């Protein structure tokens, strides 16, 4: 009360004029506390800004355009492709882009709706409604599908590069479609676990998106759900990394062992597919690893009760993780747009020209032999 006695009504609009009796002082303190509490509550609510809405709309527009362009390129390549191995890869790639497209539109539209409505108040984060359940399930489903597909594509290419005869006898379009159906079904089963009380979806800070409960009132089922989700995601990334490494080393060794003058036109298709797979893997690792790891860290700290004063930091980490994850659906299509064989050939020609010019300056290349060797190398690629 002594501290408050230094203020008057002109200094703070929340404080009325003091009276000489104790009742007036008590009333003054009550009014001040209520006013400050009201101000604090207003600061914690979400108020959408024009800039934020523009950023969300531009992000959705960029993702939609990128996926449509990639779909057009893949559909055109699939119609012109007659090699079964390449056709199988294109079927996987087209399914991945379609999944990314739908996974970008549906959750993005729901997040935009929540953002425009002002978001959910922090007091209502635990009161999960149907829209939160659908949004959280969509994020889990459309998060696992690309990771599963990336690992399946890497395993298929690894089999095709290391065991081509076995690959030709096992991998068919029908079995590829069955594999895709199994991937979608597996991701859907994981996403629907909260419907059977095996985990829960809640609103996440700042109240404009929903995800697995990892920060407040976590139970054993929540920990198990996060471990399952993150474990499946990280395992998929690890499988893709191992398979792509084996495939890449096999192609490099085959190229080194190849006799001068011999060439295989099929190798250019293998190189194109491997470059695209590496691009998908790198994009998925960068975009999804933070959210998968931050989710595990958050739910373990929350369940053990050791999160304490670091709660705000973990909220920030989760927001950063989900923002990076949304970029996966924007960057995936550009892997097929930029890392096509025609684009790679142009990059190869430019690199060869640069190396050739530098070699001519240093006297490492003979002027009469370089053009013919360049032509032969390009045909081999």
GROMACS .gro file of C-alpha atoms in nm:
model
  381
    1UNK     CA    1   0.000   0.000   0.000
    2UNK     CA    2   0.289   0.232   0.062
    3UNK     CA    3   0.410   0.188  -0.291
    4UNK     CA    4   0.067   0.260  -0.434
    5UNK     CA    5   0.037   0.578  -0.227
    6UNK     CA    6   0.299   0.745  -0.450
    7UNK     CA    7   0.059   0.738  -0.747
    8UNK     CA    8  -0.238   0.961  -0.807
    9UNK     CA    9  -0.522   0.961  -1.055
   10UNK     CA   10  -0.336   1.178  -1.303
   11UNK     CA   11  -0.044   0.934  -1.313
   12UNK     CA   12  -0.255   0.626  -1.381
   13UNK     CA   13  -0.608   0.618  -1.522
   14UNK     CA   14  -0.672   0.292  -1.340
   15UNK     CA   15  -0.641   0.451  -0.995
   16UNK     CA   16  -0.919   0.677  -0.859
   17UNK     CA   17  -0.868   0.957  -0.611
   18UNK     CA   18  -0.745   0.841  -0.270
   19UNK     CA   19  -0.949   0.904   0.039
   20UNK     CA   20  -0.821   0.934   0.392
   21UNK     CA   21  -0.994   0.624   0.523
   22UNK     CA   22  -0.869   0.269   0.490
   23UNK     CA   23  -1.179   0.159   0.297
   24UNK     CA   24  -1.091   0.389   0.010
   25UNK     CA   25  -0.738   0.254  -0.004
   26UNK     CA   26  -0.859  -0.106  -0.017
   27UNK     CA   27  -1.103  -0.021  -0.294
   28UNK     CA   28  -0.827   0.157  -0.484
   29UNK     CA   29  -0.602  -0.150  -0.467
   30UNK     CA   30  -0.885  -0.377  -0.585
   31UNK     CA   31  -0.962  -0.157  -0.886
   32UNK     CA   32  -0.593  -0.136  -0.977
   33UNK     CA   33  -0.544  -0.512  -0.959
   34UNK     CA   34  -0.855  -0.577  -1.170
   35UNK     CA   35  -0.739  -0.324  -1.428
   36UNK     CA   36  -0.393  -0.475  -1.453
   37UNK     CA   37  -0.540  -0.826  -1.480
   38UNK     CA   38  -0.766  -0.711  -1.759
   39UNK     CA   39  -0.472  -0.556  -1.942
   40UNK     CA   40  -0.267  -0.876  -1.902
   41UNK     CA   41  -0.552  -1.086  -2.038
   42UNK     CA   42  -0.581  -0.861  -2.339
   43UNK     CA   43  -0.211  -0.894  -2.412
   44UNK     CA   44  -0.224  -1.274  -2.408
   45UNK     CA   45  -0.503  -1.300  -2.664
   46UNK     CA   46  -0.426  -1.329  -3.032
   47UNK     CA   47  -0.495  -1.028  -3.253
   48UNK     CA   48  -0.440  -1.091  -3.624
   49UNK     CA   49  -0.263  -0.823  -3.817
   50UNK     CA   50  -0.286  -0.736  -4.182
   51UNK     CA   51   0.079  -0.826  -4.233
   52UNK     CA   52   0.032  -1.170  -4.076
   53UNK     CA   53  -0.271  -1.247  -4.290
   54UNK     CA   54  -0.082  -1.141  -4.604
   55UNK     CA   55   0.209  -1.370  -4.512
   56UNK     CA   56  -0.025  -1.668  -4.461
   57UNK     CA   57  -0.207  -1.602  -4.790
   58UNK     CA   58   0.119  -1.563  -4.983
   59UNK     CA   59   0.256  -1.884  -4.832
   60UNK     CA   60  -0.055  -2.078  -4.931
   61UNK     CA   61  -0.050  -1.928  -5.280
   62UNK     CA   62   0.315  -2.016  -5.330
   63UNK     CA   63   0.256  -2.372  -5.212
   64UNK     CA   64  -0.048  -2.421  -5.438
   65UNK     CA   65   0.129  -2.284  -5.746
   66UNK     CA   66   0.444  -2.488  -5.680
   67UNK     CA   67   0.253  -2.813  -5.640
   68UNK     CA   68   0.040  -2.752  -5.951
   69UNK     CA   69   0.350  -2.683  -6.163
   70UNK     CA   70   0.521  -2.995  -6.027
   71UNK     CA   71   0.210  -3.203  -6.096
   72UNK     CA   72   0.201  -3.080  -6.456
   73UNK     CA   73   0.570  -3.170  -6.505
   74UNK     CA   74   0.530  -3.514  -6.346
   75UNK     CA   75   0.212  -3.595  -6.539
   76UNK     CA   76   0.379  -3.498  -6.866
   77UNK     CA   77   0.688  -3.706  -6.783
   78UNK     CA   78   0.473  -4.004  -6.680
   79UNK     CA   79   0.281  -3.999  -7.011
   80UNK     CA   80   0.606  -3.995  -7.210
   81UNK     CA   81   0.791  -4.252  -6.999
   82UNK     CA   82   0.807  -4.611  -7.119
   83UNK     CA   83   1.069  -4.751  -6.880
   84UNK     CA   84   0.895  -4.937  -6.597
   85UNK     CA   85   1.147  -4.838  -6.332
   86UNK     CA   86   1.111  -4.471  -6.416
   87UNK     CA   87   0.732  -4.502  -6.435
   88UNK     CA   88   0.723  -4.651  -6.086
   89UNK     CA   89   0.933  -4.367  -5.951
   90UNK     CA   90   0.707  -4.110  -6.119
   91UNK     CA   91   0.400  -4.277  -5.967
   92UNK     CA   92   0.553  -4.241  -5.621
   93UNK     CA   93   0.657  -3.882  -5.694
   94UNK     CA   94   0.314  -3.784  -5.826
   95UNK     CA   95   0.144  -3.931  -5.519
   96UNK     CA   96   0.384  -3.740  -5.298
   97UNK     CA   97   0.310  -3.409  -5.470
   98UNK     CA   98  -0.066  -3.470  -5.456
   99UNK     CA   99  -0.040  -3.547  -5.084
  100UNK     CA  100   0.168  -3.234  -5.028
  101UNK     CA  101  -0.087  -3.027  -5.221
  102UNK     CA  102  -0.385  -3.149  -5.019
  103UNK     CA  103  -0.183  -3.130  -4.697
  104UNK     CA  104  -0.096  -2.770  -4.773
  105UNK     CA  105  -0.449  -2.656  -4.856
  106UNK     CA  106  -0.660  -2.819  -4.582
  107UNK     CA  107  -0.452  -2.737  -4.269
  108UNK     CA  108  -0.356  -2.400  -4.418
  109UNK     CA  109  -0.721  -2.302  -4.466
  110UNK     CA  110  -0.808  -2.403  -4.109
  111UNK     CA  111  -0.512  -2.213  -3.965
  112UNK     CA  112  -0.606  -1.907  -4.168
  113UNK     CA  113  -0.962  -1.928  -4.038
  114UNK     CA  114  -0.840  -1.946  -3.678
  115UNK     CA  115  -0.602  -1.658  -3.739
  116UNK     CA  116  -0.873  -1.435  -3.886
  117UNK     CA  117  -1.112  -1.515  -3.600
  118UNK     CA  118  -0.856  -1.397  -3.344
  119UNK     CA  119  -0.734  -1.736  -3.233
  120UNK     CA  120  -0.823  -1.925  -2.918
  121UNK     CA  121  -0.771  -1.775  -2.573
  122UNK     CA  122  -0.497  -1.950  -2.369
  123UNK     CA  123  -0.756  -2.053  -2.110
  124UNK     CA  124  -0.936  -2.259  -2.377
  125UNK     CA  125  -0.629  -2.442  -2.513
  126UNK     CA  126  -0.726  -2.765  -2.334
  127UNK     CA  127  -1.090  -2.745  -2.449
  128UNK     CA  128  -1.030  -2.925  -2.778
  129UNK     CA  129  -1.324  -2.904  -3.019
  130UNK     CA  130  -1.396  -3.091  -3.343
  131UNK     CA  131  -1.206  -2.846  -3.558
  132UNK     CA  132  -0.899  -2.883  -3.337
  133UNK     CA  133  -0.928  -3.262  -3.358
  134UNK     CA  134  -0.951  -3.246  -3.737
  135UNK     CA  135  -0.665  -2.996  -3.769
  136UNK     CA  136  -0.437  -3.192  -3.537
  137UNK     CA  137  -0.516  -3.518  -3.715
  138UNK     CA  138  -0.451  -3.352  -4.052
  139UNK     CA  139  -0.111  -3.230  -3.941
  140UNK     CA  140  -0.012  -3.576  -3.819
  141UNK     CA  141  -0.148  -3.751  -4.130
  142UNK     CA  142   0.002  -3.511  -4.385
  143UNK     CA  143   0.324  -3.505  -4.186
  144UNK     CA  144   0.378  -3.881  -4.182
  145UNK     CA  145   0.271  -3.948  -4.543
  146UNK     CA  146   0.558  -3.758  -4.713
  147UNK     CA  147   0.810  -3.910  -4.473
  148UNK     CA  148   0.681  -4.263  -4.538
  149UNK     CA  149   0.676  -4.201  -4.915
  150UNK     CA  150   1.029  -4.062  -4.913
  151UNK     CA  151   1.162  -4.373  -4.740
  152UNK     CA  152   0.961  -4.603  -4.972
  153UNK     CA  153   1.098  -4.424  -5.280
  154UNK     CA  154   1.452  -4.450  -5.145
  155UNK     CA  155   1.409  -4.824  -5.072
  156UNK     CA  156   1.264  -4.883  -5.421
  157UNK     CA  157   1.556  -4.706  -5.590
  158UNK     CA  158   1.807  -4.885  -5.371
  159UNK     CA  159   1.664  -5.219  -5.483
  160UNK     CA  160   1.660  -5.103  -5.846
  161UNK     CA  161   2.022  -4.991  -5.840
  162UNK     CA  162   2.173  -5.277  -5.640
  163UNK     CA  163   1.948  -5.567  -5.755
  164UNK     CA  164   1.797  -5.468  -6.093
  165UNK     CA  165   1.680  -5.822  -6.181
  166UNK     CA  166   1.506  -5.870  -5.848
  167UNK     CA  167   1.358  -5.522  -5.880
  168UNK     CA  168   1.212  -5.597  -6.224
  169UNK     CA  169   1.044  -5.910  -6.093
  170UNK     CA  170   0.909  -5.765  -5.767
  171UNK     CA  171   0.819  -5.401  -5.839
  172UNK     CA  172   0.510  -5.348  -6.054
  173UNK     CA  173   0.254  -5.069  -6.088
  174UNK     CA  174  -0.005  -5.273  -5.902
  175UNK     CA  175   0.226  -5.339  -5.608
  176UNK     CA  176   0.330  -4.976  -5.607
  177UNK     CA  177  -0.034  -4.869  -5.576
  178UNK     CA  178  -0.082  -5.122  -5.294
  179UNK     CA  179   0.224  -4.978  -5.117
  180UNK     CA  180   0.088  -4.624  -5.151
  181UNK     CA  181  -0.250  -4.734  -5.015
  182UNK     CA  182  -0.078  -4.899  -4.718
  183UNK     CA  183   0.120  -4.579  -4.650
  184UNK     CA  184  -0.195  -4.364  -4.648
  185UNK     CA  185  -0.377  -4.616  -4.429
  186UNK     CA  186  -0.090  -4.641  -4.179
  187UNK     CA  187  -0.065  -4.262  -4.148
  188UNK     CA  188  -0.444  -4.238  -4.106
  189UNK     CA  189  -0.442  -4.499  -3.829
  190UNK     CA  190  -0.177  -4.305  -3.638
  191UNK     CA  191  -0.364  -3.976  -3.684
  192UNK     CA  192  -0.690  -4.127  -3.551
  193UNK     CA  193  -0.542  -4.268  -3.229
  194UNK     CA  194  -0.684  -3.980  -3.017
  195UNK     CA  195  -1.033  -4.090  -3.127
  196UNK     CA  196  -0.970  -4.402  -2.916
  197UNK     CA  197  -0.835  -4.200  -2.621
  198UNK     CA  198  -0.477  -4.292  -2.713
  199UNK     CA  199  -0.336  -3.940  -2.699
  200UNK     CA  200  -0.497  -3.602  -2.751
  201UNK     CA  201  -0.487  -3.293  -2.971
  202UNK     CA  202  -0.489  -2.948  -2.815
  203UNK     CA  203  -0.455  -2.589  -2.928
  204UNK     CA  204  -0.098  -2.469  -2.935
  205UNK     CA  205   0.045  -2.126  -2.865
  206UNK     CA  206  -0.057  -1.869  -2.993
  207UNK     CA  207  -0.395  -2.040  -3.033
  208UNK     CA  208  -0.399  -2.063  -3.415
  209UNK     CA  209  -0.305  -2.431  -3.467
  210UNK     CA  210  -0.356  -2.771  -3.309
  211UNK     CA  211  -0.117  -3.055  -3.249
  212UNK     CA  212  -0.044  -3.340  -3.009
  213UNK     CA  213  -0.055  -3.236  -2.644
  214UNK     CA  214   0.309  -3.192  -2.546
  215UNK     CA  215   0.323  -2.898  -2.306
  216UNK     CA  216   0.045  -2.907  -2.043
  217UNK     CA  217  -0.120  -3.182  -1.837
  218UNK     CA  218   0.056  -3.452  -2.036
  219UNK     CA  219  -0.021  -3.813  -1.951
  220UNK     CA  220   0.139  -4.143  -2.037
  221UNK     CA  221  -0.074  -4.182  -2.350
  222UNK     CA  222   0.041  -3.840  -2.472
  223UNK     CA  223   0.404  -3.938  -2.425
  224UNK     CA  224   0.344  -4.266  -2.608
  225UNK     CA  225   0.167  -4.084  -2.893
  226UNK     CA  226   0.449  -3.834  -2.938
  227UNK     CA  227   0.711  -4.108  -2.919
  228UNK     CA  228   0.521  -4.303  -3.186
  229UNK     CA  229   0.483  -4.002  -3.416
  230UNK     CA  230   0.839  -3.876  -3.379
  231UNK     CA  231   0.984  -4.227  -3.384
  232UNK     CA  232   0.810  -4.313  -3.712
  233UNK     CA  233   0.919  -3.985  -3.865
  234UNK     CA  234   1.282  -4.009  -3.760
  235UNK     CA  235   1.296  -4.376  -3.861
  236UNK     CA  236   1.167  -4.287  -4.208
  237UNK     CA  237   1.436  -4.023  -4.245
  238UNK     CA  238   1.703  -4.271  -4.131
  239UNK     CA  239   1.584  -4.536  -4.378
  240UNK     CA  240   1.590  -4.282  -4.662
  241UNK     CA  241   1.940  -4.173  -4.564
  242UNK     CA  242   2.077  -4.530  -4.557
  243UNK     CA  243   1.911  -4.636  -4.883
  244UNK     CA  244   2.014  -4.321  -5.070
  245UNK     CA  245   2.371  -4.359  -4.946
  246UNK     CA  246   2.387  -4.719  -5.069
  247UNK     CA  247   2.234  -4.625  -5.405
  248UNK     CA  248   2.468  -4.331  -5.452
  249UNK     CA  249   2.779  -4.530  -5.370
  250UNK     CA  250   2.667  -4.808  -5.605
  251UNK     CA  251   2.623  -4.564  -5.894
  252UNK     CA  252   2.959  -4.400  -5.825
  253UNK     CA  253   3.141  -4.735  -5.815
  254UNK     CA  254   2.967  -4.848  -6.134
  255UNK     CA  255   3.077  -4.530  -6.311
  256UNK     CA  256   3.436  -4.570  -6.191
  257UNK     CA  257   3.448  -4.933  -6.308
  258UNK     CA  258   3.303  -4.856  -6.648
  259UNK     CA  259   3.540  -4.913  -6.936
  260UNK     CA  260   3.630  -4.619  -7.161
  261UNK     CA  261   3.407  -4.599  -7.466
  262UNK     CA  262   3.118  -4.792  -7.309
  263UNK     CA  263   2.804  -4.615  -7.199
  264UNK     CA  264   2.462  -4.698  -7.059
  265UNK     CA  265   2.177  -4.465  -7.140
  266UNK     CA  266   1.979  -4.595  -6.843
  267UNK     CA  267   2.234  -4.450  -6.604
  268UNK     CA  268   2.118  -4.097  -6.680
  269UNK     CA  269   1.771  -4.189  -6.553
  270UNK     CA  270   1.922  -4.341  -6.238
  271UNK     CA  271   2.127  -4.028  -6.176
  272UNK     CA  272   1.823  -3.805  -6.223
  273UNK     CA  273   1.615  -4.010  -5.981
  274UNK     CA  274   1.896  -4.024  -5.725
  275UNK     CA  275   1.948  -3.648  -5.735
  276UNK     CA  276   1.576  -3.594  -5.682
  277UNK     CA  277   1.566  -3.845  -5.396
  278UNK     CA  278   1.858  -3.674  -5.225
  279UNK     CA  279   1.679  -3.342  -5.267
  280UNK     CA  280   1.363  -3.484  -5.110
  281UNK     CA  281   1.562  -3.635  -4.823
  282UNK     CA  282   1.755  -3.317  -4.747
  283UNK     CA  283   1.436  -3.108  -4.760
  284UNK     CA  284   1.252  -3.347  -4.527
  285UNK     CA  285   1.542  -3.360  -4.280
  286UNK     CA  286   1.570  -2.981  -4.261
  287UNK     CA  287   1.196  -2.917  -4.240
  288UNK     CA  288   1.074  -3.204  -4.021
  289UNK     CA  289   1.360  -3.293  -3.786
  290UNK     CA  290   1.316  -2.983  -3.563
  291UNK     CA  291   0.946  -3.048  -3.499
  292UNK     CA  292   1.001  -3.420  -3.437
  293UNK     CA  293   1.285  -3.353  -3.193
  294UNK     CA  294   1.124  -3.053  -3.022
  295UNK     CA  295   0.804  -3.254  -2.970
  296UNK     CA  296   0.995  -3.532  -2.796
  297UNK     CA  297   1.187  -3.288  -2.581
  298UNK     CA  298   0.875  -3.094  -2.483
  299UNK     CA  299   0.656  -3.391  -2.389
  300UNK     CA  300   0.932  -3.556  -2.183
  301UNK     CA  301   1.007  -3.235  -1.991
  302UNK     CA  302   0.635  -3.169  -1.940
  303UNK     CA  303   0.557  -3.522  -1.821
  304UNK     CA  304   0.846  -3.527  -1.574
  305UNK     CA  305   0.747  -3.183  -1.446
  306UNK     CA  306   1.088  -3.032  -1.517
  307UNK     CA  307   0.977  -2.786  -1.784
  308UNK     CA  308   0.915  -2.513  -1.525
  309UNK     CA  309   1.029  -2.168  -1.632
  310UNK     CA  310   1.135  -2.300  -1.974
  311UNK     CA  311   0.773  -2.337  -2.083
  312UNK     CA  312   0.778  -2.021  -2.294
  313UNK     CA  313   1.099  -2.136  -2.464
  314UNK     CA  314   0.947  -2.472  -2.555
  315UNK     CA  315   0.638  -2.297  -2.691
  316UNK     CA  316   0.866  -2.091  -2.915
  317UNK     CA  317   1.051  -2.404  -3.028
  318UNK     CA  318   0.725  -2.576  -3.120
  319UNK     CA  319   0.609  -2.276  -3.323
  320UNK     CA  320   0.944  -2.265  -3.506
  321UNK     CA  321   0.923  -2.640  -3.571
  322UNK     CA  322   0.575  -2.630  -3.722
  323UNK     CA  323   0.666  -2.332  -3.941
  324UNK     CA  324   0.963  -2.522  -4.080
  325UNK     CA  325   0.748  -2.830  -4.135
  326UNK     CA  326   0.499  -2.634  -4.346
  327UNK     CA  327   0.783  -2.532  -4.579
  328UNK     CA  328   0.839  -2.897  -4.667
  329UNK     CA  329   0.519  -2.896  -4.873
  330UNK     CA  330   0.635  -2.583  -5.054
  331UNK     CA  331   0.992  -2.697  -5.124
  332UNK     CA  332   0.917  -3.059  -5.226
  333UNK     CA  333   0.765  -2.961  -5.564
  334UNK     CA  334   1.072  -2.754  -5.651
  335UNK     CA  335   1.282  -3.069  -5.628
  336UNK     CA  336   1.102  -3.199  -5.937
  337UNK     CA  337   1.087  -2.857  -6.102
  338UNK     CA  338   1.458  -2.779  -6.072
  339UNK     CA  339   1.625  -3.121  -6.053
  340UNK     CA  340   1.500  -3.261  -6.383
  341UNK     CA  341   1.733  -3.420  -6.635
  342UNK     CA  342   1.710  -3.125  -6.875
  343UNK     CA  343   1.800  -2.881  -6.598
  344UNK     CA  344   2.076  -3.110  -6.468
  345UNK     CA  345   2.220  -3.142  -6.818
  346UNK     CA  346   2.237  -2.763  -6.851
  347UNK     CA  347   2.407  -2.737  -6.512
  348UNK     CA  348   2.647  -3.012  -6.621
  349UNK     CA  349   2.730  -2.828  -6.944
  350UNK     CA  350   2.788  -2.501  -6.760
  351UNK     CA  351   3.013  -2.677  -6.508
  352UNK     CA  352   3.208  -2.850  -6.784
  353UNK     CA  353   3.253  -2.521  -6.967
  354UNK     CA  354   3.379  -2.353  -6.653
  355UNK     CA  355   3.622  -2.637  -6.584
  356UNK     CA  356   3.731  -2.634  -6.948
  357UNK     CA  357   3.799  -2.262  -6.952
  358UNK     CA  358   3.994  -2.284  -6.630
  359UNK     CA  359   4.187  -2.583  -6.765
  360UNK     CA  360   4.273  -2.402  -7.089
  361UNK     CA  361   4.412  -2.112  -6.892
  362UNK     CA  362   4.629  -2.342  -6.682
  363UNK     CA  363   4.732  -2.554  -6.980
  364UNK     CA  364   4.578  -2.873  -6.840
  365UNK     CA  365   4.358  -2.943  -7.142
  366UNK     CA  366   4.451  -2.985  -7.505
  367UNK     CA  367   4.237  -2.765  -7.729
  368UNK     CA  368   4.177  -3.042  -7.983
  369UNK     CA  369   4.068  -3.309  -7.739
  370UNK     CA  370   3.839  -3.113  -7.503
  371UNK     CA  371   3.539  -3.063  -7.735
  372UNK     CA  372   3.518  -3.430  -7.826
  373UNK     CA  373   3.554  -3.544  -7.467
  374UNK     CA  374   3.289  -3.295  -7.358
  375UNK     CA  375   3.049  -3.429  -7.618
  376UNK     CA  376   3.114  -3.789  -7.510
  377UNK     CA  377   3.065  -3.708  -7.141
  378UNK     CA  378   2.740  -3.528  -7.206
  379UNK     CA  379   2.604  -3.820  -7.405
  380UNK     CA  380   2.702  -4.057  -7.124
  381UNK     CA  381   2.526  -3.841  -6.866
   0.00000   0.00000   0.00000
